[in-house]
Amino acid sequence: MNEKLKTICERFIADRDLLKSTFPWDNIYIIPVCAALLGSRKAEITADKLKECRKLIEQHTSIFSKFRPHTMLPMASLLACAEDPLDQLQVSMCIGSDMKEHLYATEYLALVSGMLAGRIAREDVDAHAARAKEIHMLMKQKHPLLTTSEDSAYAALMAFSDKSAETLVAEMEQCFQTLKPRYHDSASVQSAAQVLTVTEGTPDEKCGKLCALFDGLTAAGNPCGRFHELSMLSVLALVKTDTETLTAEIIEADAFLEKQKGYAVGGLDKRTRLLHAIMLVTILHDDDDGLTMMAARHAALCTVIASYATASTGIL
C-alpha cells in the first residue's frame, strides 16, 4: 500500500471513531460516510468543532428544515472542513434557497447545496440550478417513473459539464442501456450512468472500465454490490489510472479495513467494508480531475447517505 493511501485509511478510521464517540446515537452506517466526507480536508477536526457545527445548524435552521434530520451529520461534517463554518452554512442555505426555485426542495438538495458551497460562485448559482433543472427534466422524460428527487444531486453534478443538456442525457441513456442487462436494478444503474456522463470519453469506454473494475474485484474474491455501491465504483471509472492499479488499491484498502475494529466478526458485512474501501480510493484520486472528480464523489456519497437513511427509517 502506498503511503498516501495508508494515511487516508488511517485518517478514515480515526475520523470514524471521533464521529462515533461524539455522536453515539447517530446512524452507524452514515457515520463512516461522513468520515469519508472529512477525508479531503486540510485541517485537523476535533469533537468540539463537530459539535459546534451541529449546533450552528440547529441554531440557524428550523426543525422542519431540509438540512435536518438525515443530512444533519453530513452537513456538520462538511462545515467542519470549512475555515468559517458559519459562513459556509449561510452560503449553503442561500444556494439551497436558489436551487429550490428550480428543483424539488428535499434533503438531497440540502446536502448538494452544502457540497456546492465554496465550489461555485454565488452569482453563478441561479444559472447552475436552471441548467440542473433542464437536465433533470430531460432525465424525467426518458424515465418518468424512475427519476426522483434523489436524481437532483446528479443533475447538479452533471450541470458542471461543458456538454449540452441533451448530450449529457443522451450519453446517460446510452450508459443506462449498456449497464441495465448486466446489473439489473434500474435505480442503481441510472445513478451509475449519471456519474459516468460528466467527463470526456465515450459511454462504451467508461462503461467498459466500470465493468472491468467490477469483474476485477469479483475475480479477486471481493465481489462488489450492485446497488448504491455501483455509483461509488463508477466514480473510479472516471479517473485516468488503469483498472489493474485501481483494483489493487481497493483490495489493499479493504485488507486494511478488515483488521480494524467494527469490521471483524459481528461488525459491518464484507460488502459494506468493500464500499468503504472504494470510498477511500476515490479520496486518493480526488485530484485527478479537480472539481469534476470531487463533485462526482460527493454525488455518489449523497446516494449512499440517502440509501442508509431510507433503510433506517423507511422514509426520507
Short mmCIF file of C-alpha atoms in Angstrom, two decimals:
data_model
loop_
_atom_site.label_atom_id
_atom_site.label_comp_id
_atom_site.label_asym_id
_atom_site.label_seq_id
_atom_site.Cartn_x
_atom_site.Cartn_y
_atom_site.Cartn_z
CA MET A 1 0.00 0.00 0.00
CA ASN A 2 1.41 3.41 -0.93
CA GLU A 3 1.89 5.92 1.87
CA LYS A 4 -0.82 8.32 0.69
CA LEU A 5 -3.49 5.60 0.67
CA LYS A 6 -2.28 4.33 4.05
CA THR A 7 -2.61 7.83 5.50
CA ILE A 8 -6.13 8.17 4.05
CA CYS A 9 -7.15 4.82 5.56
CA GLU A 10 -5.71 5.63 8.99
CA ARG A 11 -7.36 9.05 9.00
CA PHE A 12 -10.69 7.50 7.98
CA ILE A 13 -10.64 5.15 10.99
CA ALA A 14 -9.65 7.99 13.32
CA ASP A 15 -12.43 10.21 11.94
CA ARG A 16 -14.99 7.40 12.13
CA ASP A 17 -14.10 6.77 15.77
CA LEU A 18 -14.23 10.51 16.54
CA LEU A 19 -17.69 10.80 14.98
CA LYS A 20 -18.93 7.69 16.81
CA SER A 21 -17.73 8.93 20.18
CA THR A 22 -19.03 12.47 19.57
CA PHE A 23 -22.43 11.42 18.24
CA PRO A 24 -23.03 7.91 19.66
CA TRP A 25 -26.73 7.85 18.77
CA ASP A 26 -26.34 8.64 15.07
CA ASN A 27 -26.82 6.12 12.26
CA ILE A 28 -23.91 3.64 12.34
CA TYR A 29 -23.96 3.37 8.53
CA ILE A 30 -23.97 7.11 7.84
CA ILE A 31 -21.08 7.79 10.25
CA PRO A 32 -18.41 6.12 8.02
CA VAL A 33 -19.74 8.05 5.01
CA CYS A 34 -19.33 11.27 7.00
CA ALA A 35 -15.78 10.17 7.82
CA ALA A 36 -15.22 9.90 4.06
CA LEU A 37 -16.58 13.43 3.61
CA LEU A 38 -13.92 14.57 6.08
CA GLY A 39 -11.26 12.76 4.07
CA SER A 40 -10.29 15.63 1.76
CA ARG A 41 -9.86 18.24 4.47
CA LYS A 42 -6.60 20.01 5.18
CA ALA A 43 -7.01 20.86 8.88
CA GLU A 44 -7.48 18.59 11.89
CA ILE A 45 -11.04 18.04 13.12
CA THR A 46 -11.92 17.96 16.82
CA ALA A 47 -15.01 16.81 18.69
CA ASP A 48 -15.60 20.41 19.79
CA LYS A 49 -15.60 21.65 16.19
CA LEU A 50 -18.02 18.93 15.11
CA LYS A 51 -20.36 19.77 17.99
CA GLU A 52 -20.07 23.47 17.20
CA CYS A 53 -21.00 22.83 13.56
CA ARG A 54 -24.00 20.72 14.53
CA LYS A 55 -25.11 23.41 16.95
CA LEU A 56 -24.83 26.04 14.19
CA ILE A 57 -27.26 24.03 12.06
CA GLU A 58 -29.68 23.76 14.97
CA GLN A 59 -29.42 27.49 15.68
CA HIS A 60 -29.83 28.71 12.10
CA THR A 61 -32.42 26.29 10.71
CA SER A 62 -35.94 25.41 11.75
CA ILE A 63 -36.93 21.97 13.00
CA PHE A 64 -38.61 21.36 9.63
CA SER A 65 -35.58 22.44 7.60
CA LYS A 66 -34.31 20.14 4.85
CA PHE A 67 -30.89 20.50 6.49
CA ARG A 68 -32.31 18.13 9.15
CA PRO A 69 -32.56 15.32 10.26
CA HIS A 70 -30.76 12.82 8.00
CA THR A 71 -28.50 15.49 6.50
CA MET A 72 -27.57 16.96 9.88
CA LEU A 73 -24.41 14.92 10.48
CA PRO A 74 -23.21 15.01 6.84
CA MET A 75 -23.74 18.79 6.82
CA ALA A 76 -21.91 19.18 10.14
CA SER A 77 -19.03 17.17 8.67
CA LEU A 78 -18.88 19.41 5.59
CA LEU A 79 -18.97 22.53 7.78
CA ALA A 80 -16.18 21.17 9.97
CA CYS A 81 -13.91 21.16 6.91
CA ALA A 82 -14.51 24.88 6.31
CA GLU A 83 -12.34 27.69 7.67
CA ASP A 84 -15.51 29.61 8.60
CA PRO A 85 -18.32 27.10 9.32
CA LEU A 86 -20.98 29.77 9.90
CA ASP A 87 -20.25 31.48 6.59
CA GLN A 88 -20.24 28.08 4.87
CA LEU A 89 -23.65 27.26 6.36
CA GLN A 90 -25.09 30.63 5.32
CA VAL A 91 -23.76 30.17 1.77
CA SER A 92 -25.19 26.63 1.71
CA MET A 93 -28.60 27.94 2.79
CA CYS A 94 -28.52 30.67 0.13
CA ILE A 95 -27.61 28.11 -2.52
CA GLY A 96 -30.38 25.84 -1.26
CA SER A 97 -32.86 28.70 -1.48
CA ASP A 98 -31.85 29.44 -5.08
CA MET A 99 -31.79 25.77 -6.05
CA LYS A 100 -35.29 25.05 -4.73
CA GLU A 101 -36.65 27.66 -7.15
CA HIS A 102 -35.69 25.22 -9.90
CA LEU A 103 -35.57 21.80 -8.25
CA TYR A 104 -37.58 19.97 -5.58
CA ALA A 105 -36.83 21.08 -2.01
CA THR A 106 -35.56 17.83 -0.49
CA GLU A 107 -32.87 16.65 1.88
CA TYR A 108 -30.92 15.57 -1.19
CA LEU A 109 -30.94 19.17 -2.41
CA ALA A 110 -29.89 20.48 1.01
CA LEU A 111 -26.91 18.14 1.02
CA VAL A 112 -25.99 19.09 -2.55
CA SER A 113 -26.15 22.76 -1.53
CA GLY A 114 -23.64 22.07 1.22
CA MET A 115 -21.37 20.30 -1.24
CA LEU A 116 -21.60 23.15 -3.77
CA ALA A 117 -20.75 25.86 -1.22
CA GLY A 118 -17.23 27.06 -1.90
CA ARG A 119 -17.12 25.29 -5.26
CA ILE A 120 -19.39 27.58 -7.24
CA ALA A 121 -19.53 31.39 -7.30
CA ARG A 122 -22.61 32.80 -5.59
CA GLU A 123 -23.59 34.76 -8.71
CA ASP A 124 -23.47 31.57 -10.80
CA VAL A 125 -25.81 29.54 -8.61
CA ASP A 126 -29.08 30.52 -10.31
CA ALA A 127 -27.77 29.66 -13.78
CA HIS A 128 -26.32 26.39 -12.48
CA ALA A 129 -29.64 25.48 -10.84
CA ALA A 130 -31.57 26.32 -14.01
CA ARG A 131 -29.25 24.08 -16.01
CA ALA A 132 -29.63 21.30 -13.43
CA LYS A 133 -33.41 21.62 -13.73
CA GLU A 134 -33.21 21.31 -17.52
CA ILE A 135 -31.09 18.16 -17.17
CA HIS A 136 -33.45 16.73 -14.53
CA MET A 137 -36.48 17.36 -16.73
CA LEU A 138 -34.83 15.62 -19.70
CA MET A 139 -33.98 12.67 -17.45
CA LYS A 140 -37.59 12.52 -16.32
CA GLN A 141 -38.75 12.47 -19.94
CA LYS A 142 -36.58 9.41 -20.52
CA HIS A 143 -37.55 7.65 -17.28
CA PRO A 144 -40.64 9.32 -15.76
CA LEU A 145 -41.17 6.71 -13.04
CA LEU A 146 -37.52 6.03 -12.31
CA THR A 147 -36.32 9.63 -11.99
CA THR A 148 -36.95 11.02 -8.49
CA SER A 149 -35.83 13.87 -6.27
CA GLU A 150 -32.68 11.86 -5.47
CA ASP A 151 -31.58 12.47 -9.05
CA SER A 152 -31.38 16.22 -8.38
CA ALA A 153 -27.96 15.54 -6.81
CA TYR A 154 -26.77 14.05 -10.07
CA ALA A 155 -28.40 16.77 -12.15
CA ALA A 156 -26.43 19.33 -10.13
CA LEU A 157 -23.28 17.29 -10.77
CA MET A 158 -23.95 16.93 -14.49
CA ALA A 159 -24.53 20.70 -14.71
CA PHE A 160 -20.77 21.21 -14.17
CA SER A 161 -20.08 19.61 -17.55
CA ASP A 162 -19.48 21.70 -20.66
CA LYS A 163 -21.65 19.30 -22.66
CA SER A 164 -25.17 20.35 -23.63
CA ALA A 165 -28.05 19.03 -21.52
CA GLU A 166 -29.23 16.96 -24.50
CA THR A 167 -25.79 15.40 -24.98
CA LEU A 168 -25.47 14.60 -21.28
CA VAL A 169 -28.83 12.86 -21.10
CA ALA A 170 -28.22 11.02 -24.39
CA GLU A 171 -24.90 9.69 -23.03
CA MET A 172 -26.57 8.83 -19.74
CA GLU A 173 -29.21 6.85 -21.59
CA GLN A 174 -26.57 5.01 -23.60
CA CYS A 175 -24.74 4.07 -20.38
CA PHE A 176 -28.05 3.01 -18.82
CA GLN A 177 -28.94 0.73 -21.72
CA THR A 178 -25.43 -0.78 -21.68
CA LEU A 179 -25.38 -1.47 -17.92
CA LYS A 180 -29.01 -2.44 -17.24
CA PRO A 181 -28.86 -6.00 -18.67
CA ARG A 182 -25.82 -6.71 -16.51
CA TYR A 183 -26.66 -5.06 -13.18
CA HIS A 184 -30.48 -5.20 -13.34
CA ASP A 185 -31.51 -2.71 -10.63
CA SER A 186 -32.79 0.27 -12.63
CA ALA A 187 -32.32 2.94 -9.95
CA SER A 188 -28.73 1.90 -9.20
CA VAL A 189 -27.88 1.67 -12.90
CA GLN A 190 -29.32 5.14 -13.54
CA SER A 191 -27.21 6.60 -10.71
CA ALA A 192 -24.09 4.95 -12.14
CA ALA A 193 -24.93 6.17 -15.65
CA GLN A 194 -25.33 9.74 -14.35
CA VAL A 195 -21.85 9.65 -12.77
CA LEU A 196 -20.30 8.29 -15.96
CA THR A 197 -21.56 11.15 -18.16
CA VAL A 198 -19.63 14.02 -16.57
CA THR A 199 -16.16 13.50 -18.06
CA GLU A 200 -14.78 13.08 -21.55
CA GLY A 201 -14.60 9.66 -23.17
CA THR A 202 -17.23 7.57 -24.89
CA PRO A 203 -20.00 5.82 -22.95
CA ASP A 204 -18.64 2.48 -24.15
CA GLU A 205 -15.17 3.26 -22.76
CA LYS A 206 -16.47 4.35 -19.37
CA CYS A 207 -18.99 1.53 -19.04
CA GLY A 208 -16.21 -0.86 -20.04
CA LYS A 209 -13.94 0.44 -17.28
CA LEU A 210 -16.72 0.17 -14.69
CA CYS A 211 -17.40 -3.43 -15.72
CA ALA A 212 -13.68 -4.22 -15.66
CA LEU A 213 -13.38 -2.87 -12.10
CA PHE A 214 -16.46 -4.84 -11.01
CA ASP A 215 -15.12 -8.03 -12.63
CA GLY A 216 -11.62 -7.49 -11.25
CA LEU A 217 -12.94 -7.26 -7.70
CA THR A 218 -15.10 -10.35 -8.21
CA ALA A 219 -12.17 -12.33 -9.61
CA ALA A 220 -10.07 -11.32 -6.58
CA GLY A 221 -12.72 -12.67 -4.22
CA ASN A 222 -14.10 -9.22 -3.30
CA PRO A 223 -17.48 -9.06 -5.06
CA CYS A 224 -18.99 -5.58 -5.20
CA GLY A 225 -22.68 -4.94 -4.50
CA ARG A 226 -24.97 -3.95 -7.37
CA PHE A 227 -26.93 -1.21 -5.61
CA HIS A 228 -25.57 2.09 -4.21
CA GLU A 229 -22.09 0.54 -4.41
CA LEU A 230 -22.30 0.78 -8.19
CA SER A 231 -22.43 4.59 -8.28
CA MET A 232 -19.42 4.78 -5.97
CA LEU A 233 -17.44 2.39 -8.18
CA SER A 234 -18.47 4.49 -11.20
CA VAL A 235 -16.52 7.42 -9.76
CA LEU A 236 -13.32 5.40 -10.18
CA ALA A 237 -14.26 4.60 -13.77
CA LEU A 238 -13.70 8.32 -14.44
CA VAL A 239 -10.08 8.51 -13.29
CA LYS A 240 -7.07 8.17 -15.57
CA THR A 241 -5.38 5.45 -13.51
CA ASP A 242 -5.53 2.00 -15.10
CA THR A 243 -8.04 -0.62 -13.97
CA GLU A 244 -5.46 -3.04 -12.54
CA THR A 245 -3.95 -0.36 -10.28
CA LEU A 246 -7.37 0.83 -9.08
CA THR A 247 -8.48 -2.73 -8.34
CA ALA A 248 -5.27 -3.38 -6.38
CA GLU A 249 -5.76 -0.15 -4.37
CA ILE A 250 -9.34 -1.12 -3.47
CA ILE A 251 -8.20 -4.58 -2.35
CA GLU A 252 -5.39 -3.06 -0.27
CA ALA A 253 -7.79 -0.62 1.41
CA ASP A 254 -10.25 -3.46 2.05
CA ALA A 255 -7.47 -5.58 3.62
CA PHE A 256 -6.58 -2.64 5.88
CA LEU A 257 -10.19 -2.19 6.99
CA GLU A 258 -10.63 -5.91 7.64
CA LYS A 259 -8.15 -5.62 10.51
CA GLN A 260 -9.91 -2.65 12.11
CA LYS A 261 -12.49 -2.65 14.89
CA GLY A 262 -16.03 -2.64 13.54
CA TYR A 263 -15.25 -4.79 10.51
CA ALA A 264 -14.48 -8.07 12.26
CA VAL A 265 -16.95 -10.80 13.21
CA GLY A 266 -20.20 -9.18 14.33
CA GLY A 267 -19.30 -5.90 12.65
CA LEU A 268 -20.20 -4.48 9.25
CA ASP A 269 -20.55 -7.02 6.46
CA LYS A 270 -17.98 -7.60 3.70
CA ARG A 271 -19.86 -5.65 1.02
CA THR A 272 -20.19 -2.61 3.26
CA ARG A 273 -16.50 -2.86 4.06
CA LEU A 274 -15.68 -3.02 0.35
CA LEU A 275 -17.89 0.03 -0.27
CA HIS A 276 -15.84 1.91 2.34
CA ALA A 277 -12.63 0.76 0.64
CA ILE A 278 -13.91 2.13 -2.67
CA MET A 279 -14.77 5.43 -0.98
CA LEU A 280 -11.20 5.67 0.34
CA VAL A 281 -9.70 5.08 -3.08
CA THR A 282 -11.91 7.83 -4.55
CA ILE A 283 -10.36 10.19 -1.99
CA LEU A 284 -6.91 9.09 -3.18
CA HIS A 285 -7.84 10.17 -6.72
CA ASP A 286 -9.71 13.38 -5.82
CA ASP A 287 -7.14 15.49 -7.67
CA ASP A 288 -7.36 13.57 -10.95
CA ASP A 289 -9.94 15.89 -12.50
CA GLY A 290 -10.33 18.67 -9.95
CA LEU A 291 -13.87 19.87 -9.37
CA THR A 292 -15.48 17.21 -11.56
CA MET A 293 -13.98 14.35 -9.57
CA MET A 294 -14.87 15.98 -6.25
CA ALA A 295 -18.44 16.60 -7.41
CA ALA A 296 -18.81 13.03 -8.69
CA ARG A 297 -17.58 11.60 -5.40
CA HIS A 298 -19.90 13.79 -3.36
CA ALA A 299 -22.91 12.98 -5.55
CA ALA A 300 -22.22 9.26 -5.12
CA LEU A 301 -21.82 9.72 -1.36
CA CYS A 302 -25.16 11.54 -1.37
CA THR A 303 -26.80 8.43 -2.83
CA VAL A 304 -25.16 6.22 -0.20
CA ILE A 305 -26.37 8.51 2.60
CA ALA A 306 -29.88 8.54 1.15
CA SER A 307 -29.89 4.75 0.88
CA TYR A 308 -28.87 4.28 4.50
CA ALA A 309 -31.32 6.93 5.74
CA THR A 310 -34.16 5.21 3.88
CA ALA A 311 -33.17 1.80 5.23
CA SER A 312 -33.06 3.04 8.81
CA THR A 313 -36.38 4.91 8.83
CA GLY A 314 -38.38 3.65 5.89
CA ILE A 315 -38.78 7.23 4.62
CA LEU A 316 -36.74 10.27 3.74
#
